[in-house]
Amino acid sequence: MKFKAFNALRPAPGKAARVCAVPYDVVSTEEARLMAVANEDSLLHVSRPEIDLPGVDVHADAVYAQGLKAFQNLQARGVLIRDGADCYYVYRQVMGRHSQVGVMGCCHVADYEANVILKHEKTRQDKEDDRTRHTLSLRANTGPVFLMYRDRKAVDAEVAAVMCDAPLEDFVAEDGVRHTVWRVNGAAVPRLSAEIAQVPKAYIADGHHRAASAARAARTCAEAAKQRGEKVAGNEEFCWFLAVMFPASQLNILAYHRCVADLNGMSETAFLKAAAGVFAMKEVADGEVSGRREVRMYVGGRWYALTWNDAEGDPVGRLDVSVLQNRLLGPVLGIGDPRTNPRISFVGGIRGAKELMRRVDAKEAAVAFAMCPVSVEEVMDIADAGAIMPPKSTWFEPKLRSGVAIHTLDAENA
């Protein structure tokens, strides 16, 4: 696959901990505002610019203009600086006892469109539209796509050699995750390029909307160039997008839980009876799922274990999220399409069963479901088969920070 070093914008020395921020899509506007209110250097002012325009629609023209203004401000104040050479970056994250090490560089949109970079989720049009416009407004990819690939020892060896040197950045974020970055330059760049070129395909772990919007932005840039009478060779800077590639064996998937706003017109008693008619059901003490073919359900202040013995024949149908959707959420609760139905919401596994209890107890939801995580191998097998997982089936943790290195779309600025 195609993977190249790039001339990044990155935090000035000593600024990474203040600049680097959580991905734009894992926090609400209010959560982002609280995180960034006392930190003018936070990239959230760029990735979620509505936080600085209270009361303005998040898709208003002013919001995208504000994002560009904040991005330019970080550069003008010297908070973001240009690296000056085409480099890769080795990026390690440590969360508790878990450690994962990837290589940050740029992938080509042609690999995304040709399914050399494989997807396992559908994207939503509104989110694609937003991130495409955001990318084109900034002329930059501020947040990387999180990719995984089946392990290759030769890549591991090159990465290990880089990590023998002193890191470029090393900081612990407010959530306790440690982020360490090494700059890869000189002779190590072509060596690493040659080894990654042997990776036959990669898989999107997280960032389907970022990847889709990068491809759309590239098409827009190419069309604009052609209208100006310029020849588009297909290797322009806008044809590349920011990504971090991780060996699949190192990754950690958590569950993605579900909350439903109401019981579809049923009383609690009627709903429990309906659930018991679909699954084996018993009251339990907590929301800790014991394994596959089990979902923990919280309703009316009590936890229930829903279990089943049979499974559908295909890899997607066998997933716990599919069984729950096909047997209970759809036919009983009326959630026909979980991608678009406003009555269902999703809670990342890092927040745990306590968040599900909080939402139901606070009447923010009527019922919540704690899921068992899928495996990395299942994700890759489903992508290999050209199939699509149900929405919000995987929650990879730790999340990549935005702002570790930024890719700009214009050659004159790269």
Coordinates of N, CA and C in Angstrom, one line a residue, residues 3 5-6 8 10-11 16 20 83 85-94 99-105 156-171 178-186 188-189 192 243-244 246 250 404-405:
F3 N 2.2 4.7 1.3 CA 2.3 5.4 2.6 C 3.5 6.2 2.5
A5 N 6.0 9.7 4.0 CA 6.4 10.7 5.0 C 5.9 12.1 4.6
F6 N 5.7 13.0 5.5 CA 5.2 14.3 5.2 C 5.8 15.4 6.1
A8 N 5.2 17.9 8.4 CA 4.0 18.2 9.3 C 4.1 19.6 9.9
R10 N 3.4 20.7 13.6 CA 3.3 19.9 14.9 C 3.5 20.9 16.1
P11 N 3.2 20.5 17.3 CA 3.3 21.4 18.4 C 4.8 21.9 18.6
A16 N 3.0 20.2 23.3 CA 2.1 19.1 22.9 C 1.0 18.8 23.9
C20 N -2.5 18.9 21.9 CA -3.1 17.6 21.5 C -4.4 17.4 22.2
D83 N 7.6 21.3 10.6 CA 8.8 20.4 10.9 C 10.0 20.8 10.0
A85 N 10.9 19.1 7.1 CA 11.4 17.9 6.3 C 10.3 16.9 6.3
D86 N 10.3 16.0 5.3 CA 9.3 14.9 5.2 C 9.8 13.8 6.2
C87 N 8.9 13.6 7.2 CA 9.2 12.6 8.3 C 8.0 11.7 8.5
Y88 N 8.3 10.6 9.1 CA 7.2 9.8 9.8 C 7.4 10.1 11.3
Y89 N 6.4 9.6 12.0 CA 6.4 9.7 13.5 C 6.0 8.4 14.1
V90 N 6.8 7.9 14.9 CA 6.4 6.7 15.7 C 5.6 7.2 16.9
Y91 N 4.5 6.6 17.1 CA 3.5 7.1 18.1 C 3.1 6.0 19.1
R92 N 3.5 6.1 20.3 CA 3.2 5.1 21.3 C 2.2 5.7 22.3
Q93 N 1.2 4.8 22.7 CA 0.2 5.2 23.7 C 0.2 4.1 24.8
V94 N 0.2 4.5 26.0 CA 0.2 3.6 27.1 C -1.0 4.0 28.0
S99 N -0.2 -1.2 25.9 CA 0.7 -0.3 25.1 C 0.5 -0.6 23.7
Q100 N 0.4 0.4 22.8 CA 0.3 0.2 21.4 C 1.2 1.2 20.7
V101 N 1.9 0.8 19.6 CA 2.9 1.6 18.9 C 2.6 1.6 17.4
G102 N 2.3 2.8 16.9 CA 2.0 2.9 15.4 C 2.9 3.8 14.7
V103 N 2.8 3.9 13.4 CA 3.6 4.8 12.6 C 2.6 5.8 11.9
M104 N 2.9 7.1 12.2 CA 2.1 8.2 11.6 C 2.7 8.6 10.3
G105 N 1.9 8.7 9.2 CA 2.3 9.1 7.9 C 1.0 9.5 7.1
D156 N 8.0 -3.9 12.5 CA 8.3 -3.9 14.0 C 9.8 -3.6 14.3
A157 N 10.7 -4.2 13.5 CA 12.1 -4.0 13.7 C 12.5 -2.5 13.4
E158 N 12.0 -2.0 12.4 CA 12.3 -0.6 12.1 C 11.8 0.4 13.2
V159 N 10.6 0.1 13.6 CA 10.0 0.9 14.7 C 10.8 0.8 16.0
A160 N 11.2 -0.4 16.3 CA 11.9 -0.6 17.5 C 13.3 0.2 17.5
A161 N 13.9 0.2 16.3 CA 15.2 0.9 16.2 C 15.0 2.4 16.4
V162 N 13.9 3.0 15.9 CA 13.6 4.4 16.1 C 13.4 4.7 17.6
M163 N 12.8 3.8 18.3 CA 12.4 4.0 19.7 C 13.7 4.0 20.6
C164 N 14.8 3.6 20.1 CA 16.0 3.7 20.9 C 16.5 5.1 21.1
D165 N 16.1 6.0 20.2 CA 16.5 7.4 20.3 C 15.6 8.1 21.3
A166 N 16.0 9.4 21.7 CA 15.1 10.2 22.6 C 13.9 10.6 21.9
P167 N 12.7 10.6 22.6 CA 11.5 11.0 21.9 C 11.4 12.5 21.6
L168 N 10.6 12.8 20.7 CA 10.3 14.2 20.3 C 9.3 14.8 21.4
E169 N 8.3 14.0 21.7 CA 7.3 14.4 22.7 C 7.0 13.3 23.7
D170 N 6.7 13.6 24.9 CA 6.3 12.6 25.9 C 5.5 13.3 27.0
F171 N 4.2 13.0 27.0 CA 3.3 13.7 27.9 C 2.2 12.7 28.3
R178 N -0.6 8.0 28.5 CA 0.7 8.5 28.1 C 0.9 8.5 26.6
H179 N 1.4 9.6 26.0 CA 1.6 9.7 24.6 C 3.1 10.0 24.3
T180 N 3.8 9.2 23.6 CA 5.2 9.4 23.3 C 5.4 9.4 21.8
V181 N 6.1 10.3 21.3 CA 6.3 10.5 19.8 C 7.8 10.6 19.5
W182 N 8.2 9.8 18.5 CA 9.6 9.8 18.0 C 9.5 10.3 16.5
R183 N 10.4 11.2 16.2 CA 10.5 11.6 14.8 C 11.4 10.7 14.0
V184 N 10.9 10.3 12.8 CA 11.6 9.4 11.9 C 12.1 10.2 10.7
N185 N 13.4 10.4 10.6 CA 13.9 11.1 9.5 C 15.2 10.5 8.9
G186 N 15.8 11.1 8.0 CA 17.1 10.6 7.4 C 16.9 9.3 6.7
A188 N 16.2 6.4 7.8 CA 15.2 5.6 8.3 C 13.9 5.7 7.5
V189 N 13.7 6.9 6.9 CA 12.4 7.1 6.2 C 12.3 6.2 5.0
L192 N 11.7 2.6 6.2 CA 10.3 2.3 6.7 C 9.3 2.3 5.6
A243 N -2.8 9.4 8.7 CA -3.2 8.2 9.3 C -2.1 7.7 10.3
V244 N -2.5 6.8 11.2 CA -1.5 6.1 12.0 C -1.8 4.6 11.9
F246 N -1.2 0.7 13.0 CA -0.8 -0.1 14.1 C -0.8 -1.6 13.8
Q250 N -1.6 -5.5 18.7 CA -1.4 -4.6 19.8 C -2.7 -3.9 20.2
V404 N -1.0 15.8 17.2 CA 0.3 15.2 17.4 C 1.2 15.7 16.2
A405 N 0.6 15.5 15.0 CA 1.2 16.1 13.7 C 0.0 16.3 12.8

